XYZ file of C-alpha atoms in Angstrom:
780
model
C 43.259 40.886 1.433
C 41.013 41.791 -1.589
C 38.280 44.501 -0.801
C 35.009 43.043 -0.139
C 33.293 44.496 -3.472
C 36.445 43.288 -5.497
C 36.223 39.890 -4.017
C 32.373 39.579 -4.317
C 32.887 40.668 -8.226
C 35.303 37.697 -8.670
C 33.083 35.108 -6.926
C 30.085 36.284 -9.200
C 32.318 36.134 -12.320
C 33.375 32.541 -11.358
C 29.943 31.383 -10.260
C 28.446 32.799 -13.496
C 30.940 30.906 -15.639
C 30.207 27.853 -13.889
C 26.624 28.249 -14.106
C 26.843 28.803 -17.893
C 29.166 25.830 -18.336
C 26.969 23.431 -16.335
C 23.336 24.667 -16.649
C 20.541 22.685 -18.414
C 17.925 25.010 -20.404
C 15.032 26.060 -18.300
C 12.026 24.784 -19.548
C 8.471 23.872 -18.409
C 7.451 20.156 -18.457
C 7.486 19.370 -22.263
C 4.089 17.596 -22.332
C 2.337 19.859 -19.609
C -0.720 21.878 -20.909
C -0.731 25.062 -18.954
C -3.706 27.604 -18.845
C -3.792 30.871 -16.974
C -6.720 33.302 -16.496
C -5.121 36.781 -15.410
C -7.247 39.789 -14.245
C -5.977 43.143 -13.283
C -8.480 45.689 -11.837
C -7.464 49.109 -11.210
C -9.692 51.618 -12.659
C -12.609 51.584 -9.842
C -15.102 54.362 -9.918
C -14.439 54.206 -6.200
C -11.155 54.140 -5.028
C -8.896 53.325 -7.906
C -5.601 51.427 -7.624
C -2.202 52.250 -9.101
C -0.663 48.842 -9.700
C -3.000 45.964 -10.656
C -2.802 46.427 -14.258
C 0.966 46.661 -14.357
C 0.917 43.585 -12.148
C -1.325 41.582 -14.597
C 0.628 42.417 -17.633
C 3.867 41.489 -16.229
C 2.302 38.168 -14.890
C 0.671 37.707 -18.378
C 4.135 38.054 -20.270
C 6.074 35.897 -17.820
C 3.519 33.060 -17.810
C 3.585 33.248 -21.788
C 7.231 32.623 -21.776
C 6.714 29.752 -19.494
C 4.487 28.075 -21.731
C 0.767 29.016 -20.337
C -2.051 29.731 -22.710
C -3.146 32.802 -21.170
C -6.766 34.098 -20.831
C -6.214 37.897 -20.112
C -8.672 40.620 -18.798
C -7.759 44.187 -17.846
C -10.242 46.393 -15.705
C -12.866 43.574 -15.801
C -16.476 44.842 -15.993
C -19.890 43.141 -14.979
C -20.498 42.004 -18.284
C -17.390 40.340 -19.055
C -17.571 38.005 -15.887
C -19.225 35.136 -17.810
C -16.908 35.431 -20.643
C -14.050 35.179 -18.638
C -14.894 31.916 -16.880
C -16.242 30.343 -20.125
C -12.845 31.248 -21.925
C -11.017 29.789 -19.033
C -13.023 26.670 -19.112
C -12.836 26.107 -22.546
C -8.985 26.333 -22.579
C -8.556 23.889 -19.619
C -8.147 20.161 -20.536
C -8.464 17.117 -18.400
C -5.086 17.028 -16.643
C -4.142 20.595 -17.451
C -2.204 22.931 -14.847
C -4.733 25.701 -14.445
C -3.615 28.943 -12.727
C -5.706 32.028 -11.626
C -3.936 35.383 -10.918
C -5.734 38.311 -9.830
C -4.765 41.714 -8.792
C -7.141 44.357 -7.264
C -9.803 44.877 -4.626
C -11.065 42.009 -2.840
C -13.857 41.654 -0.254
C -15.466 38.990 1.784
C -19.308 38.849 2.542
C -20.591 36.189 4.831
C -17.645 34.220 4.415
C -17.617 34.302 0.689
C -14.666 35.944 -1.234
C -15.553 38.535 -4.066
C -13.464 40.340 -6.608
C -15.403 43.449 -7.555
C -15.607 44.445 -11.116
C -14.407 48.201 -11.978
C -17.871 49.274 -12.841
C -19.340 47.832 -9.523
C -21.953 49.953 -7.611
C -22.168 48.266 -4.341
C -24.830 50.101 -2.343
C -25.051 46.910 0.057
C -23.885 43.518 0.676
C -26.914 42.196 -1.587
C -25.160 43.765 -4.611
C -21.906 42.057 -4.455
C -22.788 38.735 -5.821
C -24.033 40.222 -9.092
C -21.242 42.678 -9.518
C -18.175 40.550 -8.728
C -16.194 37.855 -9.904
C -16.714 35.099 -7.059
C -13.543 33.045 -5.908
C -15.758 29.956 -5.636
C -16.959 30.355 -9.277
C -13.374 30.255 -10.488
C -12.496 27.170 -8.201
C -15.533 25.472 -9.405
C -14.434 26.088 -13.074
C -10.927 24.565 -12.441
C -12.443 21.456 -10.592
C -15.250 20.935 -13.231
C -12.710 20.956 -16.029
C -10.551 18.073 -14.303
C -7.387 20.012 -14.198
C -4.715 18.180 -12.534
C -2.924 21.065 -10.783
C -5.064 24.185 -9.580
C -3.058 27.215 -8.537
C -4.845 30.544 -7.356
C -2.555 33.476 -6.588
C -4.483 36.463 -5.008
C -3.019 39.819 -4.609
C -6.489 41.095 -3.693
C -6.555 42.170 -0.182
C -6.403 45.880 -0.492
C -8.549 48.158 1.938
C -12.141 47.472 1.026
C -13.471 50.912 -0.328
C -17.206 49.541 -0.048
C -17.145 48.584 3.641
C -18.829 51.568 4.934
C -22.085 50.316 2.960
C -21.828 47.085 4.393
C -23.203 45.593 7.982
C -20.002 43.552 8.223
C -16.668 45.354 8.642
C -14.646 42.408 7.917
C -11.397 43.305 6.207
C -9.532 41.361 3.403
C -10.462 37.916 2.340
C -11.871 34.948 4.222
C -10.387 31.654 4.515
C -11.285 29.072 1.807
C -11.534 25.191 2.175
C -9.567 24.550 -0.906
C -10.815 21.523 -3.157
C -8.272 18.587 -3.434
C -5.247 19.204 -5.847
C -5.789 22.924 -5.238
C -3.200 25.402 -3.805
C -4.455 29.007 -2.760
C -1.875 31.705 -2.164
C -3.238 35.002 -0.552
C -1.118 38.235 -0.525
C -1.613 38.442 3.244
C -3.346 36.526 5.951
C -7.015 35.991 5.602
C -8.790 38.930 7.398
C -5.724 41.200 6.781
C -4.801 43.956 4.368
C -2.225 43.932 1.907
C -0.135 46.647 0.437
C -0.415 48.122 -3.216
C 3.413 48.878 -3.337
C 5.139 51.935 -3.917
C 6.768 50.999 -7.190
C 5.272 49.733 -10.601
C 4.104 46.347 -8.784
C 2.146 45.542 -5.674
C 4.378 44.169 -3.016
C 3.189 40.796 -3.250
C 3.282 40.666 -7.034
C 6.704 42.018 -7.256
C 7.913 39.134 -4.869
C 6.143 36.793 -7.083
C 7.531 37.948 -10.181
C 11.123 37.741 -9.026
C 10.692 34.360 -7.351
C 8.943 32.180 -10.028
C 12.056 32.346 -12.294
C 14.003 30.235 -10.211
C 14.590 26.624 -11.715
C 13.880 23.466 -10.342
C 12.117 24.645 -7.193
C 8.619 23.092 -6.250
C 5.794 25.439 -6.071
C 5.362 25.272 -2.319
C 8.979 26.149 -1.667
C 8.641 29.075 -4.122
C 5.652 30.357 -2.426
C 7.361 30.147 0.904
C 10.353 32.463 -0.412
C 7.745 34.833 -1.763
C 6.431 35.006 1.847
C 9.779 35.570 3.154
C 10.446 38.590 0.530
C 7.133 40.038 1.413
C 7.447 40.095 5.268
C 11.042 41.627 4.951
C 9.918 44.339 2.353
C 6.914 45.211 4.624
C 9.026 44.795 8.012
C 6.441 42.051 9.143
C 3.249 44.073 8.505
C 2.258 41.806 5.497
C 2.455 38.098 5.570
C 1.371 35.953 2.481
C -0.817 32.856 3.454
C -1.289 29.359 1.762
C -4.287 27.439 1.803
C -4.762 23.687 0.458
C -2.271 21.305 -1.215
C -1.357 19.470 -4.478
C -1.487 15.904 -5.051
C 1.692 16.098 -7.287
C 4.603 17.992 -7.897
C 4.537 21.372 -9.916
C 7.610 23.633 -11.036
C 7.105 27.023 -12.970
C 10.465 26.066 -14.372
C 11.881 22.556 -14.293
C 15.479 21.800 -14.924
C 15.185 19.869 -17.916
C 17.792 17.415 -19.053
C 19.451 16.905 -15.729
C 21.053 13.353 -15.663
C 20.180 11.180 -12.783
C 23.727 11.508 -11.477
C 23.987 15.379 -12.190
C 27.735 16.636 -11.783
C 27.037 19.985 -12.242
C 23.644 21.654 -10.911
C 21.782 24.074 -12.901
C 22.093 27.574 -11.289
C 18.910 29.317 -10.764
C 18.317 32.643 -12.594
C 19.214 35.468 -10.506
C 16.918 38.643 -11.016
C 18.646 41.105 -8.876
C 22.334 41.935 -7.944
C 21.636 40.878 -4.305
C 20.291 37.491 -5.403
C 23.191 37.041 -8.000
C 25.629 37.765 -5.025
C 23.935 35.444 -2.814
C 23.920 32.624 -5.276
C 27.603 33.306 -5.911
C 28.514 33.187 -2.301
C 26.403 30.100 -1.700
C 27.865 28.153 -4.530
C 31.435 28.807 -3.127
C 30.394 28.221 0.257
C 33.293 29.789 2.288
C 33.450 32.080 5.091
C 35.067 34.593 2.891
C 32.409 34.284 0.277
C 29.779 34.749 2.906
C 31.498 37.708 4.487
C 32.017 39.311 1.149
C 28.166 39.310 0.576
C 27.385 40.644 4.118
C 29.928 43.660 3.444
C 28.273 44.302 0.284
C 24.448 43.923 1.514
C 24.437 44.034 5.122
C 20.629 44.354 5.246
C 20.154 42.269 1.928
C 17.428 39.629 1.332
C 19.742 36.929 2.307
C 21.741 38.699 5.190
C 20.245 36.433 7.766
C 21.039 33.281 5.747
C 24.612 34.199 5.363
C 25.138 35.094 9.035
C 23.714 31.423 9.775
C 26.152 29.907 7.085
C 29.048 31.996 8.718
C 28.016 30.971 12.410
C 28.039 27.360 11.090
C 31.429 27.602 9.630
C 33.073 29.258 12.534
C 31.769 26.871 15.018
C 34.727 24.916 16.400
C 34.690 21.035 16.209
C 34.041 19.530 19.524
C 36.919 18.438 21.474
C 37.507 14.957 22.643
C 36.776 16.074 26.224
C 33.743 17.831 25.024
C 32.443 14.683 23.354
C 33.197 12.138 25.940
C 32.113 14.200 29.101
C 29.124 16.116 28.426
C 28.533 19.079 30.707
C 25.311 20.202 32.567
C 24.608 22.548 29.483
C 24.308 19.611 26.893
C 23.038 16.639 28.936
C 19.719 16.348 30.373
C 20.735 14.598 33.563
C 24.147 14.342 35.564
C 26.138 11.181 34.058
C 29.474 10.854 35.802
C 32.202 8.707 34.349
C 31.725 4.812 35.007
C 33.784 3.456 37.859
C 36.405 1.177 36.871
C 35.041 -2.471 36.272
C 31.383 -1.254 36.151
C 31.114 -1.227 32.254
C 31.845 -3.574 29.581
C 32.084 -0.848 27.067
C 35.585 0.302 25.963
C 36.853 3.781 25.993
C 36.137 6.139 23.115
C 39.158 7.029 21.198
C 40.370 10.809 21.524
C 39.062 13.072 18.546
C 36.069 10.854 17.929
C 33.564 13.310 16.393
C 30.532 11.309 17.633
C 31.169 9.181 20.627
C 27.338 7.781 21.077
C 27.583 6.663 17.370
C 31.033 4.990 17.900
C 29.946 3.251 21.177
C 26.593 2.265 19.386
C 28.538 0.397 16.814
C 30.513 -1.349 19.283
C 27.495 -2.715 21.180
C 25.897 -3.797 17.977
C 28.969 -5.495 17.034
C 28.735 -7.759 20.289
C 24.954 -7.700 20.653
C 24.951 -9.044 24.305
C 22.586 -8.162 27.157
C 25.570 -6.784 29.117
C 26.568 -4.510 26.304
C 23.015 -3.042 25.707
C 22.555 -2.624 29.207
C 25.997 -0.605 29.696
C 25.050 1.514 26.782
C 21.781 2.504 28.230
C 23.711 3.414 31.593
C 26.023 5.668 29.616
C 23.336 7.039 27.379
C 19.918 6.751 29.074
C 18.423 9.321 26.597
C 20.686 9.036 23.749
C 19.716 8.584 20.199
C 20.027 4.914 20.137
C 18.322 4.262 23.585
C 15.062 3.000 22.068
C 16.899 0.722 19.697
C 18.937 -0.654 22.874
C 15.785 -1.151 24.750
C 14.185 -2.988 21.951
C 17.191 -5.142 21.470
C 17.060 -6.070 25.376
C 13.340 -7.126 24.552
C 14.291 -9.447 21.863
C 16.908 -10.971 24.112
C 14.267 -11.834 26.628
C 14.365 -11.530 30.412
C 17.695 -11.831 32.139
C 18.765 -15.458 33.672
C 17.677 -15.694 37.262
C 20.090 -14.464 39.924
C 21.667 -11.162 40.548
C 21.329 -8.385 38.063
C 24.498 -7.244 36.333
C 26.506 -4.317 37.395
C 25.350 -2.495 34.105
C 21.630 -3.325 34.738
C 21.972 -2.054 38.253
C 23.487 1.040 37.127
C 20.918 1.786 34.379
C 18.014 1.252 36.905
C 19.695 3.834 39.362
C 20.183 6.362 36.673
C 16.648 6.047 35.636
C 15.505 6.582 39.252
C 17.811 9.444 39.574
C 16.420 11.092 36.441
C 12.813 10.576 37.635
C 13.813 12.489 40.776
C 15.202 15.294 38.888
C 12.066 15.763 36.745
C 9.745 15.673 39.720
C 12.060 17.599 42.006
C 10.237 17.200 45.384
C 11.510 16.195 48.835
C 9.596 13.049 48.500
C 11.082 12.115 45.170
C 14.787 12.582 46.357
C 13.941 10.694 49.559
C 12.645 7.714 47.560
C 15.635 7.557 45.443
C 17.885 7.724 48.755
C 15.823 4.746 50.063
C 16.283 2.718 47.137
C 19.929 3.805 46.518
C 21.483 4.803 49.891
C 25.154 4.313 48.542
C 24.169 4.993 44.956
C 26.290 7.231 42.766
C 23.781 10.257 42.882
C 23.381 9.854 46.824
C 25.491 13.140 47.646
C 23.563 15.209 44.911
C 20.243 13.796 46.137
C 21.135 14.797 49.886
C 22.119 18.289 48.663
C 18.947 18.940 46.727
C 16.846 17.281 49.603
C 18.586 19.724 52.068
C 17.812 22.752 49.723
C 14.346 22.152 49.389
C 13.777 21.569 53.109
C 15.754 24.856 53.927
C 13.863 26.961 51.143
C 10.371 25.545 52.909
C 11.750 26.747 56.313
C 12.679 30.250 55.053
C 10.062 32.996 55.025
C 8.213 33.086 51.780
C 9.677 35.019 48.854
C 8.010 38.144 47.708
C 5.220 37.321 45.521
C 5.684 37.881 41.782
C 4.171 41.165 40.585
C 0.409 40.496 39.962
C -1.006 41.621 36.682
C -3.698 44.447 36.666
C -7.057 43.322 37.714
C -9.385 43.857 35.002
C -13.214 44.906 35.570
C -15.599 42.120 35.063
C -17.069 43.415 31.844
C -13.470 43.520 30.405
C -12.641 39.832 31.415
C -15.934 38.896 29.783
C -15.318 40.661 26.778
C -11.794 38.700 26.415
C -13.435 35.494 27.180
C -16.018 36.304 24.357
C -13.317 37.358 21.885
C -11.431 34.139 22.616
C -14.386 31.826 21.839
C -15.246 33.945 18.656
C -11.692 33.410 17.252
C -11.633 29.664 17.710
C -11.986 27.967 14.277
C -12.821 24.140 14.548
C -13.144 21.672 11.874
C -15.970 18.939 12.129
C -14.499 15.609 11.421
C -17.019 12.791 10.779
C -17.180 9.469 12.426
C -14.821 6.768 10.825
C -12.753 3.879 11.294
C -8.978 3.645 10.680
C -5.846 1.438 11.524
C -4.201 3.167 14.531
C -0.437 2.305 15.077
C 2.658 1.337 13.135
C 2.757 -1.689 10.905
C 5.365 -4.488 12.019
C 7.721 -3.256 9.629
C 7.418 0.527 10.266
C 10.613 1.583 11.436
C 10.972 3.906 14.351
C 14.374 5.145 15.750
C 17.515 4.236 13.819
C 15.472 1.703 11.792
C 14.268 -0.523 14.787
C 10.701 -1.499 15.007
C 8.508 0.978 17.082
C 7.020 -1.176 19.674
C 5.394 1.909 21.474
C 3.003 2.123 18.471
C 2.063 -1.509 18.293
C 0.009 -3.442 18.054
C -1.804 -1.764 15.164
C -5.610 -2.035 15.474
C -8.783 -0.933 13.855
C -10.280 1.969 15.855
C -13.791 3.567 15.596
C -13.970 7.270 16.051
C -17.151 9.197 16.856
C -17.691 12.569 14.969
C -15.789 15.324 16.914
C -14.428 18.903 16.349
C -10.676 19.906 16.006
C -9.102 23.186 15.779
C -7.445 24.055 12.397
C -4.555 25.453 14.036
C -2.566 24.813 17.205
C -3.365 27.393 19.841
C -1.777 30.692 19.074
C 0.338 33.047 21.364
C -2.116 35.756 20.937
C -5.277 33.259 21.875
C -3.416 32.236 25.034
C -2.813 35.891 25.834
C -6.350 36.720 26.134
C -6.623 33.983 28.966
C -3.809 35.336 30.815
C -4.862 38.987 30.419
C -8.306 37.901 31.748
C -7.341 35.715 34.559
C -3.754 37.028 35.631
C -2.769 33.200 35.341
C 1.016 32.440 35.799
C 2.234 29.449 33.998
C 4.464 26.860 35.787
C 7.457 28.229 33.599
C 7.078 31.391 35.353
C 5.980 30.500 38.894
C 6.473 26.694 39.215
C 8.706 24.892 41.653
C 11.297 25.123 38.985
C 10.796 28.172 36.834
C 11.908 27.953 33.242
C 11.272 26.108 29.830
C 13.346 23.681 28.209
C 15.071 24.929 25.364
C 17.685 23.569 22.712
C 21.432 23.798 22.967
C 24.141 23.219 20.571
C 24.572 19.605 19.020
C 20.967 18.405 19.787
C 20.909 19.156 23.673
C 17.828 20.300 25.599
C 18.192 22.017 28.967
C 15.930 23.856 31.366
C 16.594 27.446 30.660
C 15.846 30.103 33.594
C 13.741 32.981 32.294
C 12.360 31.238 29.461
C 8.441 31.010 29.104
C 5.364 31.199 26.769
C 6.038 34.953 26.229
C 9.807 34.399 25.369
C 10.473 30.787 24.496
C 14.041 31.516 23.129
C 12.987 32.135 19.424
C 11.236 34.994 17.595
C 7.462 34.765 17.685
C 4.269 36.710 16.929
C 0.940 36.319 18.208
C 0.213 34.016 15.196
C 2.877 31.432 16.265
C 1.939 28.289 18.263
C 2.031 29.033 21.930
C 4.804 27.078 23.587
C 6.374 26.291 27.064
C 3.166 25.156 28.531
C 2.833 22.316 30.675
C -0.236 19.945 30.593
C -1.316 21.364 33.693
C -1.252 25.002 32.253
C -3.244 23.565 29.330
C -6.034 22.475 31.674
C -6.117 25.731 33.428
C -6.738 27.387 29.924
C -9.414 24.784 28.833
C -11.086 25.448 32.180
C -11.234 29.109 31.393
C -12.557 28.495 27.913
C -15.262 26.085 29.322
C -16.591 28.870 31.778
C -20.392 29.010 31.077
C -20.462 25.249 29.869
C -18.397 24.897 26.985
C -17.107 21.467 25.894
C -13.642 22.284 24.776
C -10.767 19.808 25.703
C -7.762 18.270 24.319
C -8.104 15.522 22.033
C -7.732 11.914 22.811
C -4.427 10.138 21.359
C -6.778 7.932 19.032
C -8.685 11.139 17.724
C -5.343 12.926 17.175
C -3.920 10.082 15.067
C -7.135 10.025 13.080
C -6.964 13.570 12.352
C -3.172 13.404 11.622
C -3.629 10.504 9.147
C -6.550 12.229 7.213
C -7.281 9.081 5.629
C -3.718 8.163 4.675
C -2.189 4.650 5.475
C 1.552 5.789 4.936
C 4.025 6.459 7.840
C 3.709 10.236 7.195
C 0.815 12.225 5.499
C 3.204 12.818 2.661
C 5.039 10.402 0.407
C 8.926 10.404 0.240
C 9.010 9.105 -3.257
C 8.924 12.262 -5.490
C 7.613 12.699 -9.079
C 9.866 12.856 -12.212
C 10.699 16.241 -11.901
C 11.071 16.038 -8.133
C 13.770 13.464 -8.783
C 15.561 15.825 -11.077
C 15.286 18.428 -8.676
C 16.922 16.295 -5.652
C 19.599 15.065 -7.994
C 20.770 18.612 -8.725
C 20.059 20.187 -5.283
C 22.712 22.416 -4.324
C 24.264 21.687 -0.859
C 22.580 18.351 -0.283
C 24.252 15.927 1.872
C 25.288 12.880 0.144
C 24.766 10.447 3.169
C 21.159 11.182 3.257
C 18.497 11.172 0.360
C 16.876 14.444 -0.030
C 13.459 14.608 1.858
C 10.382 16.012 0.617
C 9.496 16.851 4.292
C 10.160 20.296 4.090
C 7.398 20.840 1.347
C 4.936 19.675 3.990
C 5.945 20.378 7.411
C 8.389 22.387 9.738
C 10.708 19.725 11.013
C 14.272 19.585 11.735
C 16.000 20.814 8.716
C 19.379 22.062 7.358
C 18.690 25.669 8.808
C 18.380 24.196 12.223
C 21.598 21.881 11.652
C 23.576 24.903 10.526
C 22.412 27.235 13.450
C 22.734 24.890 16.375
C 24.832 21.980 14.861
C 21.684 19.711 15.206
C 22.858 16.279 14.710
C 19.904 14.530 13.230
C 17.963 16.275 10.622
C 16.140 15.796 7.143
C 18.012 16.551 4.217
C 15.846 19.426 3.041
C 15.521 23.190 4.203
C 12.117 25.001 4.859
C 13.988 27.958 5.779
C 13.361 28.128 9.292
C 15.238 26.881 12.350
C 12.238 27.268 14.871
C 8.573 27.565 14.771
C 6.425 29.283 12.144
C 2.978 31.215 12.373
C 0.308 28.602 12.204
C -0.851 27.555 8.748
C 2.358 28.662 6.941
C 2.469 24.971 5.533
C -0.180 23.329 3.562
C -3.163 21.595 5.340
C -3.871 17.759 5.387
C -6.616 16.152 3.527
C -8.972 17.204 6.528
C -7.934 20.928 6.143
C -5.876 21.022 9.350
C -2.527 22.659 9.600
C 0.731 21.517 11.337
C -0.486 18.137 12.534
C 3.073 17.081 12.071
C 5.913 19.480 12.848
C 6.079 23.133 13.905
C 4.893 22.474 17.673
C 4.526 19.020 19.313
C 1.049 18.595 20.971
C -0.249 17.450 24.254
C -2.945 14.962 24.200
C -5.493 14.035 27.013
C -4.079 10.371 27.596
C -1.786 8.843 30.292
C 1.289 7.159 29.025
C 1.196 3.471 28.117
C 4.316 1.779 26.762
C 2.143 0.342 23.733
C -1.431 0.093 22.409
C -1.849 -3.228 24.078
C -5.204 -3.406 25.916
C -6.336 -0.094 24.490
C -10.252 0.242 23.764
C -11.614 -0.278 20.282
C -13.065 3.233 20.237
C -11.313 6.481 20.450
C -11.701 7.256 24.170
C -8.810 8.434 26.298
C -6.643 6.142 28.210
C -6.805 7.262 31.735
C -4.910 4.283 33.274
C -1.148 3.658 33.000
C 1.219 6.085 34.147
C -0.596 9.281 34.861
C 2.277 11.127 36.026
C 3.188 11.501 32.160
C 1.056 12.378 29.501
C 1.333 11.515 25.712
C 2.650 14.095 23.202
C 2.162 13.752 19.668
C 2.961 15.222 16.026
C 6.613 16.109 16.511
C 8.058 19.629 15.929
C 10.481 21.902 14.340
C 13.309 19.957 16.265
C 12.241 16.498 15.337
C 14.204 14.106 13.269
C 12.433 11.636 10.690
C 11.488 8.965 13.002
C 9.584 11.418 15.170
C 7.401 12.808 12.301
C 5.424 9.794 11.575
C 1.622 9.683 12.211
C 2.096 6.617 14.713
C 5.073 8.204 16.410
C 4.394 8.649 20.320
C 6.292 10.282 23.202
C 5.509 11.030 26.774
C 6.449 13.826 29.162
C 5.732 14.564 32.977
C 2.572 16.829 33.187
C 4.742 19.627 34.443
C 7.348 19.440 31.675
C 7.438 22.348 29.222
C 9.492 22.900 26.349
C 10.236 25.400 23.436
C 8.765 22.944 20.968
C 5.692 21.794 22.722
C 2.190 23.253 22.375
C -1.425 21.958 22.130
C -4.601 21.977 19.820
C -8.204 22.102 21.163
C -10.732 19.643 20.530
C -14.561 19.857 21.150
C -17.358 17.354 21.851
C -20.280 18.100 19.510
C -23.818 19.041 21.377
C -25.951 16.114 21.907
């Protein structure tokens, strides 16, 4: 066997040869007018910096090679601020790409961001507007000049050397409501501090310079990769942040000249030996190639991705037994084999890779009520269950007389599943009364006996109680929680709620749960910019000692993913440890609807008006003025089509999706990690949740309305919008043992990430992809 270094060298040589043979020349868009204003400030009178001038020069040189007209200022002084803005405005034409890059000190005063000049003498906050370049003036210049694409890249969050002179001690830069068609990328999160770097460049700029050389990569994806580089370089201490969104596609270098049916994709330029080795391994795509990369770069930039690829290649194909007889680890409820004569479905041939899909094709070929009912009995929560139920509705009611055996078995399976979800003596007793000789009667009797014995036994020792905080500390936590809430005010409006008759839900079938589509009047209300974060929920727990239902409920644990798309209740999982890595900035998950109500009750101590949004309010906010099935379009621009055609590793059976540019959904990373069966053909780089705000906001400035974590809303479940009011009030009639869930998550397939898509869960349910967002009723 070849040593890993020699093998990697051979792989790299082969890859470079192929890349040179098949590569198109890397060019920006031929008719694009590009303008950049670049400012690097280092020679401050107070607290000079080492790297910003190096950063600015490197960005100037790189952008000029990419076809940008560059307006360049080094160590900007007060008298030059007007000239800088004037030259920038004069260079921009209507429809231009306008870019602003800044490296140096940055500070916020009363929510406004300022970039101080090197000769600034800031004795107090009042001096700042007159001795600094304001970010708002740059944004106004871009907007007034009618640029088509506006990009702002800020390596400007170093420690504020002037803070001691200010009343406010706020660090870093403040969040900005980006104008339409504007993308702002901060070197670190708003309110946080960035590193100046130990080499020739700041940590953020160094990552940016390496990344933007990649050909055919959309700007949003490119900046996400910058964030990954920075997080890894700083061991998680610094995390770049994105605000706003573009209305079209932009590439620093588009792969020009790629044919519609590209046979040899253009190979992106590799700027380090680590990158070159990774691209070589990825293009070969074998276990030996990935192992060679890991042997040479065990802590490399792409080490985690290589391990995921290896795990996917090493995963054994499911055996016929595993496919046809799901275990408790992969099935949400027991599904014993059908007894002879009870099902009209044929046996699945041994070795079939996807038993459910095979069965569904058989059912569709016959299209009878008996076949659809038998399918639902076998797969009551399968991928095609909604389509089967819709087909039954179209067939109309069954003929008078006794129900078919398949229908009876389907009703019994649903009753059993309901008993499992509720898990109370009364639920199992109700099942046994309805089905005394049922297929699950023995399991129901065993569960009933176990619950009664547990009730008769002495109570188990109480869980350790958290330390009781003094009243003043509890009050301080409550005040801090309220202070950290950030809500957008949404104006009153009217919109079309629900799905059009031709809007496809699961597997191309009509989504009847989101119909009829109707006009809804929405009063003004407030909604959080982000899903509630782990750190925010932690304040509530610290202040009250609250234990969630996942920690101390009747059935502790949280539903988490298993391989091949399964979900199961996993003991020991809860909001602190949902089964995937998280920080205080990630959305809090593994909370039931009841847990959410307890949190809201605590927030409202003292007369607050915080609540969950209603379902109608939620969809109004998610659509943000759009009428398409999703807040984005799946039709890419010209260069997007070129990139899609040449996308390395894309799956031929599905079109390349643009969803990963806009939302954290089930993607290639999840598919490779857990063999997830139904994903979008794109890759956002994350298998699970990401910190709130990582993806761009929608037209209302709200983040993660679609994807990342699904969200509880206030309404009880109703199977359609039939009978709903014309205003946005919550529906509190219907099945109130279940509550509506909206938005989809990191585990959601395409049909679940539509603005109109609806789901329901029991109010005690909790899952590793289910969180919530806060709304508030405005003061009268």
